[in-house]
Amino acid sequence: MKVLLTGGTGYIGSHTAIELIKLGYEVEIMDNLFNSKIEVLDKIAEISGVKPKFYEVDLLDKDGMDKMFAEGDYDLVIHFAGLKAVGESVEKPLKYYENNVGGTINLLECMKKHGVNKIIFSSSATVYGDQGVAELTEDMQTGVGITNPYGRTKYMIEEILKDVAVANKEFEVTILRYFNPVGTHPSGLIGEDPNDIPNNLMPIIMKVSTGEIEKLKVYGDDYDTVDGTGVRDYIHVVDLAKGHVAAINKIKSGISIYNLGTGKGTSVLEMIAAFEKASGGKKLPYEVVERRAGDLAEICANPGRAERELGWKTELTIDDAMNDTINYLNHLKEK
Ligand code: NAD
Ligand code: UFG
């Protein structure tokens, strides 16, 4: 099976490429390299033994996309490409709607023109908005109470995919709602390496540990959670990557939606403690500050559907994620 990964040089795409190549899939990657580096292709080759064919194309470049699809003869697309900085999306909403929603429309048009009917889409737990409960299941209503344009692009794309699947009975769509991806490949060769200043917890912890950021700001310790700090369902990126393989195996006509998470929540202070443990007890400087606008106290996946229907569940722990992250940071230092 020949699979195109849009955004495949990015964090989750590159880990998924490795899992697919390991299982014998033919993988090609397209990316505009806005938030990833071309060197990732060599790292994928070093780990998996195969360097995927690469197209430096933008989702918004209709001609470039058309040419790639004409050459590619793909069986399935995993659509990772998109902008994901929540804060920036509030400042520049049109950029996000154009890139994420407009780019997806271009992709779907190309797929239709070239007879590619299978797509797996990288969605997010953010589409659930605020449900008033911590544990989220796929049949909950989505789209209400999303606090930023990035999240709304995910919701809008999900709705577009549902409409396209109604219009085209041949279409096979799987929406994967990721919870909070963390960790890196155990080889230490690839991981999350944002081109910009990060705003998610794990990349910030990494930059605090290297001294690039002075201290971690813990956004609030007065939530109704285990220790007052925010609780999230952190999933190891290698488990997440394997979720895509499981989804390919079970893709079917119409729309299927799965949460990819562990089902277990971890607080910010617990994440700090786990990182300190993995770094041999070295303290991570932090201070508690005001809550961040739009944050919820606790978000956790109910991953039951993915386990029942895809035969997938997570195997790695927060400690695995932290150990792999330290290994990756050590590799970066050696460069
Ligand atoms: P990433 O930024 O590392 O990877 C996304 C890739 O898409 C980047 O390499 C970027 O250069 C590329 N890209 C962006 N716009 C493009 C365009 N117009 N044309 C071509 N390439 C383009 O992000 P990631 O963490 O690997 O996330 C992958 C997907 O998963 C994204 O859609 C993201 O929204 C979604 N997601 C991520 C998280 C998370 O916390 N990492 C959580 C939920 C959902
Ligand atoms: N946090 C801090 N300090 C920081 C950054 C984060 O205390 O500097 C806390 C947050 O308050 C939250 C937790 O760490 O309690 C996780 O925050 P992230 O920003 O890493 O993740 P979120 O759950 O807020 O959001 C992320 C993505 C969204 C996505 C969502 C679910 O940013 O786009 O996961 O997938 F929708």
CSV table of C-alpha atoms and ligand atoms in Angstrom, one decimal:
chain,number,residue,atom,x,y,z
A,1,MET,CA,0.0,0.0,0.0
A,2,LYS,CA,1.3,3.4,-0.9
A,3,VAL,CA,0.7,6.1,1.7
A,4,LEU,CA,1.1,9.9,1.4
A,5,LEU,CA,1.9,11.7,4.6
A,6,THR,CA,1.1,15.4,4.4
A,7,GLY,CA,3.1,17.2,7.1
A,8,GLY,CA,5.2,14.1,7.3
A,9,THR,CA,8.5,15.8,8.3
A,10,GLY,CA,6.7,17.1,11.4
A,11,TYR,CA,6.7,15.7,14.9
A,12,ILE,CA,3.8,13.1,14.7
A,13,GLY,CA,4.2,12.5,10.9
A,14,SER,CA,7.9,11.5,11.1
A,15,HIS,CA,7.2,9.0,13.9
A,16,THR,CA,4.3,7.6,11.9
A,17,ALA,CA,6.5,7.3,8.8
A,18,ILE,CA,8.9,5.0,10.8
A,19,GLU,CA,6.1,2.7,12.0
A,20,LEU,CA,4.7,2.4,8.5
A,21,ILE,CA,8.0,1.7,6.8
A,22,LYS,CA,8.9,-0.9,9.5
A,23,LEU,CA,5.7,-2.8,8.4
A,24,GLY,CA,6.5,-2.6,4.7
A,25,TYR,CA,4.3,0.3,3.7
A,26,GLU,CA,5.5,2.5,0.8
A,27,VAL,CA,5.6,6.0,2.3
A,28,GLU,CA,5.9,9.4,0.6
A,29,ILE,CA,6.0,12.7,2.4
A,30,MET,CA,4.9,16.2,1.4
A,31,ASP,CA,5.6,19.3,3.6
A,32,ASN,CA,6.3,23.0,3.1
A,33,LEU,CA,8.9,22.8,5.9
A,34,PHE,CA,7.3,25.7,7.7
A,35,ASN,CA,7.6,23.9,11.0
A,36,SER,CA,10.0,21.0,10.3
A,37,LYS,CA,13.4,20.4,8.9
A,38,ILE,CA,14.5,18.5,5.8
A,39,GLU,CA,17.1,16.6,7.8
A,40,VAL,CA,14.3,14.6,9.4
A,41,LEU,CA,14.2,12.5,6.2
A,42,ASP,CA,17.8,11.3,6.8
A,43,LYS,CA,16.9,10.5,10.4
A,44,ILE,CA,13.9,8.4,9.2
A,45,ALA,CA,16.3,6.6,6.8
A,46,GLU,CA,18.8,6.0,9.6
A,47,ILE,CA,16.1,4.5,11.9
A,48,SER,CA,14.0,2.6,9.3
A,49,GLY,CA,16.5,1.9,6.5
A,50,VAL,CA,14.3,3.7,3.9
A,51,LYS,CA,14.4,7.4,2.9
A,52,PRO,CA,10.9,8.3,1.8
A,53,LYS,CA,10.4,10.3,-1.4
A,54,PHE,CA,9.8,13.9,-0.5
A,55,TYR,CA,7.8,16.7,-2.1
A,56,GLU,CA,8.4,20.2,-0.8
A,57,VAL,CA,4.9,21.4,-1.6
A,58,ASP,CA,2.4,23.7,0.1
A,59,LEU,CA,-1.1,22.5,0.6
A,60,LEU,CA,-2.3,25.8,-0.9
A,61,ASP,CA,-0.2,25.2,-4.1
A,62,LYS,CA,-2.9,23.6,-6.3
A,63,ASP,CA,-0.5,23.0,-9.2
A,64,GLY,CA,2.2,21.5,-7.1
A,65,MET,CA,-0.3,19.2,-5.3
A,66,ASP,CA,-1.8,18.1,-8.6
A,67,LYS,CA,1.6,17.2,-10.0
A,68,MET,CA,2.5,15.2,-6.9
A,69,PHE,CA,-0.8,13.3,-7.0
A,70,ALA,CA,-0.4,12.6,-10.7
A,71,GLU,CA,3.0,11.1,-10.0
A,72,GLY,CA,2.1,9.4,-6.7
A,73,ASP,CA,-0.7,7.0,-7.4
A,74,TYR,CA,-1.5,6.9,-3.7
A,75,ASP,CA,-3.8,4.4,-2.0
A,76,LEU,CA,-4.3,6.5,1.2
A,77,VAL,CA,-3.4,9.9,2.7
A,78,ILE,CA,-2.7,10.6,6.3
A,79,HIS,CA,-3.3,14.3,6.7
A,80,PHE,CA,-1.0,15.8,9.4
A,81,ALA,CA,-0.1,19.1,7.7
A,82,GLY,CA,-1.5,22.1,9.5
A,83,LEU,CA,-0.6,25.0,11.7
A,84,LYS,CA,-1.0,24.2,15.4
A,85,ALA,CA,0.0,27.2,17.6
A,86,VAL,CA,-3.1,28.0,19.6
A,87,GLY,CA,-1.9,31.5,20.7
A,88,GLU,CA,-0.9,32.5,17.2
A,89,SER,CA,-4.2,31.4,15.8
A,90,VAL,CA,-5.9,33.9,18.1
A,91,GLU,CA,-3.7,36.7,16.6
A,92,LYS,CA,-3.9,35.5,13.0
A,93,PRO,CA,-7.2,33.6,12.5
A,94,LEU,CA,-7.3,34.1,8.8
A,95,LYS,CA,-3.9,32.5,8.4
A,96,TYR,CA,-5.2,29.4,10.3
A,97,TYR,CA,-8.4,29.2,8.4
A,98,GLU,CA,-6.7,29.6,5.0
A,99,ASN,CA,-3.9,27.1,5.8
A,100,ASN,CA,-5.8,24.4,7.7
A,101,VAL,CA,-9.3,24.6,6.2
A,102,GLY,CA,-8.4,25.9,2.7
A,103,GLY,CA,-5.4,23.6,2.5
A,104,THR,CA,-7.6,20.6,3.4
A,105,ILE,CA,-10.1,21.6,0.7
A,106,ASN,CA,-7.3,21.6,-1.9
A,107,LEU,CA,-6.1,18.2,-0.7
A,108,LEU,CA,-9.6,16.7,-0.9
A,109,GLU,CA,-10.1,18.2,-4.4
A,110,CYS,CA,-6.8,16.6,-5.5
A,111,MET,CA,-7.8,13.3,-3.9
A,112,LYS,CA,-11.1,13.3,-5.8
A,113,LYS,CA,-9.5,14.2,-9.1
A,114,HIS,CA,-6.9,11.4,-8.8
A,115,GLY,CA,-9.2,8.8,-7.4
A,116,VAL,CA,-7.7,8.5,-3.9
A,117,ASN,CA,-10.6,7.6,-1.5
A,118,LYS,CA,-9.0,6.9,1.8
A,119,ILE,CA,-8.0,9.6,4.3
A,120,ILE,CA,-6.9,9.6,8.0
A,121,PHE,CA,-7.1,13.1,9.6
A,122,SER,CA,-5.2,14.4,12.5
A,123,SER,CA,-7.8,16.0,14.7
A,124,SER,CA,-7.6,17.0,18.3
A,125,ALA,CA,-9.4,16.6,21.7
A,126,THR,CA,-9.9,20.4,21.4
A,127,VAL,CA,-13.0,19.7,19.2
A,128,TYR,CA,-14.9,18.6,22.4
A,129,GLY,CA,-14.7,22.1,23.8
A,130,ASP,CA,-15.8,22.2,27.5
A,131,GLN,CA,-18.0,19.2,28.2
A,132,GLY,CA,-18.1,19.9,32.0
A,133,VAL,CA,-16.6,16.4,32.6
A,134,ALA,CA,-13.0,15.2,32.3
A,135,GLU,CA,-13.5,12.0,30.4
A,136,LEU,CA,-14.3,12.4,26.7
A,137,THR,CA,-16.0,9.9,24.4
A,138,GLU,CA,-16.4,10.1,20.6
A,139,ASP,CA,-20.2,10.5,20.6
A,140,MET,CA,-20.2,13.7,22.6
A,141,GLN,CA,-21.3,16.8,20.8
A,142,THR,CA,-18.4,18.7,19.3
A,143,GLY,CA,-17.8,22.3,18.2
A,144,VAL,CA,-19.4,24.1,21.2
A,145,GLY,CA,-17.1,26.1,23.5
A,146,ILE,CA,-13.9,25.8,21.5
A,147,THR,CA,-11.8,28.7,22.7
A,148,ASN,CA,-9.6,29.4,19.7
A,149,PRO,CA,-9.4,29.5,15.9
A,150,TYR,CA,-6.9,26.6,15.7
A,151,GLY,CA,-9.4,24.4,17.5
A,152,ARG,CA,-12.2,25.6,15.3
A,153,THR,CA,-10.2,24.7,12.1
A,154,LYS,CA,-10.1,21.1,13.5
A,155,TYR,CA,-13.9,21.1,14.1
A,156,MET,CA,-14.6,22.6,10.7
A,157,ILE,CA,-12.4,20.1,8.9
A,158,GLU,CA,-14.1,17.2,10.7
A,159,GLU,CA,-17.5,18.6,9.4
A,160,ILE,CA,-16.2,19.0,5.9
A,161,LEU,CA,-15.0,15.4,5.9
A,162,LYS,CA,-18.4,14.2,7.1
A,163,ASP,CA,-20.1,16.1,4.2
A,164,VAL,CA,-17.6,14.7,1.7
A,165,ALA,CA,-18.2,11.2,2.9
A,166,VAL,CA,-22.0,11.7,2.5
A,167,ALA,CA,-21.5,13.0,-1.1
A,168,ASN,CA,-19.1,10.3,-2.1
A,169,LYS,CA,-20.0,6.8,-0.9
A,170,GLU,CA,-16.6,5.4,-2.0
A,171,PHE,CA,-14.9,7.7,0.5
A,172,GLU,CA,-13.3,6.1,3.6
A,173,VAL,CA,-12.5,8.6,6.3
A,174,THR,CA,-11.0,8.1,9.8
A,175,ILE,CA,-10.8,11.0,12.2
A,176,LEU,CA,-8.2,10.5,14.9
A,177,ARG,CA,-8.7,12.9,17.9
A,178,TYR,CA,-5.3,13.1,19.5
A,179,PHE,CA,-4.9,13.9,23.2
A,180,ASN,CA,-1.5,15.4,24.3
A,181,PRO,CA,1.4,13.8,22.3
A,182,VAL,CA,4.7,13.7,24.2
A,183,GLY,CA,8.0,11.9,24.0
A,184,THR,CA,10.3,11.1,21.1
A,185,HIS,CA,11.6,8.1,19.2
A,186,PRO,CA,13.7,5.9,21.6
A,187,SER,CA,16.6,6.2,19.2
A,188,GLY,CA,16.9,9.8,20.2
A,189,LEU,CA,17.2,10.8,16.6
A,190,ILE,CA,13.8,12.5,16.1
A,191,GLY,CA,11.5,14.3,18.4
A,192,GLU,CA,9.6,17.6,18.6
A,193,ASP,CA,11.8,20.3,17.4
A,194,PRO,CA,9.6,23.4,16.7
A,195,ASN,CA,11.0,26.2,14.5
A,196,ASP,CA,9.2,28.7,16.7
A,197,ILE,CA,8.8,29.4,20.5
A,198,PRO,CA,6.7,26.6,21.7
A,199,ASN,CA,3.5,27.0,23.8
A,200,ASN,CA,2.8,23.4,24.8
A,201,LEU,CA,4.0,22.0,28.1
A,202,MET,CA,6.5,19.4,27.0
A,203,PRO,CA,8.5,21.5,24.5
A,204,ILE,CA,8.7,24.2,27.1
A,205,ILE,CA,10.0,21.8,29.7
A,206,MET,CA,12.6,20.7,27.2
A,207,LYS,CA,13.7,24.3,26.6
A,208,VAL,CA,13.8,25.1,30.4
A,209,SER,CA,16.0,22.0,30.9
A,210,THR,CA,18.4,23.3,28.2
A,211,GLY,CA,18.4,26.8,29.7
A,212,GLU,CA,16.8,28.4,26.5
A,213,ILE,CA,13.8,29.3,28.7
A,214,GLU,CA,14.6,30.5,32.3
A,215,LYS,CA,11.7,28.8,34.1
A,216,LEU,CA,8.5,27.0,33.4
A,217,LYS,CA,5.4,29.0,34.2
A,218,VAL,CA,2.8,26.6,35.8
A,219,TYR,CA,-0.6,28.0,34.7
A,220,GLY,CA,-2.6,27.9,37.9
A,221,ASP,CA,-2.5,25.6,41.0
A,222,ASP,CA,-6.1,26.2,42.1
A,223,TYR,CA,-8.0,23.8,39.8
A,224,ASP,CA,-10.1,21.1,41.2
A,225,THR,CA,-7.6,18.4,40.4
A,226,VAL,CA,-5.3,16.0,42.2
A,227,ASP,CA,-2.8,18.8,43.1
A,228,GLY,CA,-4.5,21.9,41.7
A,229,THR,CA,-2.6,22.0,38.4
A,230,GLY,CA,-4.1,21.2,35.0
A,231,VAL,CA,-4.5,17.5,34.2
A,232,ARG,CA,-4.1,16.1,30.6
A,233,ASP,CA,-3.9,12.7,28.9
A,234,TYR,CA,-0.3,12.6,27.7
A,235,ILE,CA,0.3,9.9,25.0
A,236,HIS,CA,3.7,8.7,23.9
A,237,VAL,CA,4.2,9.7,20.2
A,238,VAL,CA,5.3,6.2,19.3
A,239,ASP,CA,2.0,4.8,20.7
A,240,LEU,CA,0.2,7.6,18.7
A,241,ALA,CA,2.1,6.6,15.5
A,242,LYS,CA,1.0,3.0,16.0
A,243,GLY,CA,-2.6,4.2,16.3
A,244,HIS,CA,-2.3,5.3,12.7
A,245,VAL,CA,-1.2,1.9,11.5
A,246,ALA,CA,-4.1,0.4,13.4
A,247,ALA,CA,-6.5,2.9,11.7
A,248,ILE,CA,-5.2,2.1,8.2
A,249,ASN,CA,-5.8,-1.6,8.8
A,250,LYS,CA,-9.5,-0.9,9.8
A,251,ILE,CA,-10.4,1.9,7.5
A,252,LYS,CA,-13.8,1.6,6.0
A,253,SER,CA,-16.4,3.5,3.9
A,254,GLY,CA,-18.1,6.5,5.6
A,255,ILE,CA,-16.8,8.2,8.7
A,256,SER,CA,-15.1,6.6,11.7
A,257,ILE,CA,-13.9,8.6,14.7
A,258,TYR,CA,-11.4,7.5,17.4
A,259,ASN,CA,-9.9,9.1,20.5
A,260,LEU,CA,-6.2,8.3,20.7
A,261,GLY,CA,-5.2,8.7,24.3
A,262,THR,CA,-4.2,6.6,27.3
A,263,GLY,CA,-7.3,7.1,29.5
A,264,LYS,CA,-5.1,8.3,32.3
A,265,GLY,CA,-4.5,11.9,33.4
A,266,THR,CA,-1.3,13.5,34.7
A,267,SER,CA,-0.9,16.9,36.3
A,268,VAL,CA,1.6,19.5,35.4
A,269,LEU,CA,3.4,19.0,38.8
A,270,GLU,CA,3.5,15.2,38.1
A,271,MET,CA,5.0,15.9,34.6
A,272,ILE,CA,7.7,18.1,36.2
A,273,ALA,CA,8.4,15.4,38.8
A,274,ALA,CA,8.6,12.7,36.1
A,275,PHE,CA,11.0,14.8,34.0
A,276,GLU,CA,13.2,15.5,37.1
A,277,LYS,CA,13.3,11.8,37.8
A,278,ALA,CA,14.4,11.0,34.2
A,279,SER,CA,17.1,13.6,34.4
A,280,GLY,CA,18.6,12.0,37.5
A,281,GLY,CA,17.0,14.3,40.0
A,282,LYS,CA,18.1,17.6,38.4
A,283,LYS,CA,15.6,20.3,39.4
A,284,LEU,CA,13.5,22.0,36.8
A,285,PRO,CA,12.9,25.6,37.7
A,286,TYR,CA,9.3,26.6,37.7
A,287,GLU,CA,6.9,29.1,39.2
A,288,VAL,CA,3.1,29.1,39.6
A,289,VAL,CA,1.4,31.9,37.8
A,290,GLU,CA,-2.2,32.8,36.9
A,291,ARG,CA,-4.4,30.4,35.0
A,292,ARG,CA,-4.0,30.6,31.2
A,293,ALA,CA,-7.2,31.9,29.5
A,294,GLY,CA,-9.2,29.1,27.8
A,295,ASP,CA,-7.5,26.2,29.7
A,296,LEU,CA,-9.7,23.5,31.2
A,297,ALA,CA,-8.9,21.8,34.5
A,298,GLU,CA,-8.8,18.2,33.4
A,299,ILE,CA,-9.1,16.5,30.0
A,300,CYS,CA,-8.8,12.7,29.5
A,301,ALA,CA,-9.6,10.3,26.7
A,302,ASN,CA,-12.0,7.4,26.9
A,303,PRO,CA,-9.9,5.3,24.5
A,304,GLY,CA,-12.3,2.3,24.6
A,305,ARG,CA,-13.6,2.6,21.1
A,306,ALA,CA,-10.1,2.5,19.6
A,307,GLU,CA,-9.3,-0.6,21.7
A,308,ARG,CA,-12.5,-2.4,20.7
A,309,GLU,CA,-12.6,-1.5,17.0
A,310,LEU,CA,-8.9,-0.9,16.1
A,311,GLY,CA,-7.4,-3.4,18.5
A,312,TRP,CA,-5.0,-0.6,19.6
A,313,LYS,CA,-4.1,0.7,23.0
A,314,THR,CA,-1.1,2.5,24.5
A,315,GLU,CA,1.8,0.6,25.8
A,316,LEU,CA,4.3,3.2,26.9
A,317,THR,CA,4.3,5.3,30.0
A,318,ILE,CA,5.1,8.9,31.0
A,319,ASP,CA,8.4,7.6,32.3
A,320,ASP,CA,9.2,6.1,28.9
A,321,ALA,CA,8.3,9.5,27.3
A,322,MET,CA,10.6,11.4,29.7
A,323,ASN,CA,13.5,9.0,29.3
A,324,ASP,CA,13.2,9.2,25.5
A,325,THR,CA,13.0,13.0,25.7
A,326,ILE,CA,16.2,13.2,27.7
A,327,ASN,CA,17.9,10.9,25.3
A,328,TYR,CA,16.8,13.1,22.4
A,329,LEU,CA,18.0,16.2,24.2
A,330,ASN,CA,21.4,14.6,24.7
A,331,HIS,CA,21.6,13.8,21.0
A,332,LEU,CA,20.7,17.5,20.2
A,333,LYS,CA,23.5,18.6,22.5
A,334,GLU,CA,26.1,16.4,20.8
A,335,LYS,CA,25.3,18.0,17.4
B,1,NAD,P1,4.2,19.7,13.3
B,1,NAD,O1,4.1,21.2,13.2
B,1,NAD,O2,5.4,19.1,13.9
B,1,NAD,O3,3.9,19.1,11.9
B,1,NAD,C1,3.0,19.6,11.0
B,1,NAD,C2,3.7,19.7,9.7
B,1,NAD,O4,2.8,20.3,8.7
B,1,NAD,C3,4.9,20.6,9.7
B,1,NAD,O5,6.1,19.9,9.3
B,1,NAD,C4,4.6,21.8,8.8
B,1,NAD,O6,5.8,22.3,8.2
B,1,NAD,C5,3.6,21.2,7.9
B,1,NAD,N1,2.7,22.2,7.3
B,1,NAD,C6,1.9,23.1,7.9
B,1,NAD,N2,1.2,23.8,7.0
B,1,NAD,C7,1.5,23.2,5.8
B,1,NAD,C8,1.1,23.5,4.4
B,1,NAD,N3,0.2,24.5,4.1
B,1,NAD,N4,1.6,22.8,3.4
B,1,NAD,C9,2.5,21.8,3.7
B,1,NAD,N5,2.9,21.5,4.9
B,1,NAD,C10,2.4,22.2,5.9
B,1,NAD,O7,2.9,19.3,14.2
B,1,NAD,P2,2.5,17.9,14.8
B,1,NAD,O8,2.6,18.0,16.3
B,1,NAD,O9,3.3,16.8,14.1
B,1,NAD,O10,1.0,17.8,14.4
B,1,NAD,C11,0.5,17.1,13.3
B,1,NAD,C12,-1.0,17.3,13.2
B,1,NAD,O11,-1.6,16.8,14.4
B,1,NAD,C13,-1.4,18.7,13.1
B,1,NAD,O12,-2.5,18.8,12.2
B,1,NAD,C14,-1.8,19.1,14.4
B,1,NAD,O13,-2.8,20.1,14.4
B,1,NAD,C15,-2.4,17.8,14.9
B,1,NAD,N6,-2.4,17.7,16.4
B,1,NAD,C16,-1.2,17.9,17.1
B,1,NAD,C17,-1.3,17.8,18.5
B,1,NAD,C18,0.0,18.1,19.3
B,1,NAD,O14,-0.1,18.5,20.4
B,1,NAD,N7,1.2,17.9,18.7
B,1,NAD,C19,-2.4,17.6,19.2
B,1,NAD,C20,-3.6,17.3,18.4
B,1,NAD,C21,-3.6,17.4,17.1
B,2,UFG,N1,0.9,24.4,30.9
B,2,UFG,C1,1.7,25.1,31.9
B,2,UFG,N2,2.7,25.9,31.5
B,2,UFG,C2,3.0,26.0,30.2
B,2,UFG,C3,2.3,25.3,29.2
B,2,UFG,C4,1.3,24.5,29.6
B,2,UFG,O1,1.3,25.0,33.1
B,2,UFG,O2,4.0,26.7,29.9
B,2,UFG,C5,-0.1,23.5,31.4
B,2,UFG,C6,-1.5,23.9,30.8
B,2,UFG,O3,-2.1,24.8,31.6
B,2,UFG,C7,-2.2,22.6,30.8
B,2,UFG,C8,-1.1,21.6,30.5
B,2,UFG,O4,0.1,22.2,30.9
B,2,UFG,O5,-2.8,22.3,32.0
B,2,UFG,C9,-1.0,21.2,29.0
B,2,UFG,O6,-0.9,22.3,28.2
B,2,UFG,P1,-0.5,22.2,26.7
B,2,UFG,O7,-0.5,23.6,26.1
B,2,UFG,O8,0.7,21.4,26.5
B,2,UFG,O9,-1.8,21.4,26.1
B,2,UFG,P2,-3.3,21.7,26.0
B,2,UFG,O10,-4.0,20.5,26.6
B,2,UFG,O11,-3.7,23.0,26.6
B,2,UFG,O12,-3.6,21.8,24.5
B,2,UFG,C10,-3.0,20.9,23.6
B,2,UFG,C11,-2.8,21.6,22.2
B,2,UFG,C12,-4.2,21.8,21.6
B,2,UFG,C13,-4.9,20.5,21.5
B,2,UFG,C14,-4.9,19.9,22.9
B,2,UFG,C15,-5.6,18.5,22.8
B,2,UFG,O13,-2.2,22.8,22.4
B,2,UFG,O14,-4.0,22.3,20.4
B,2,UFG,O15,-3.7,19.7,23.4
B,2,UFG,O16,-5.0,17.8,21.8
B,2,UFG,F1,-6.1,20.7,21.1
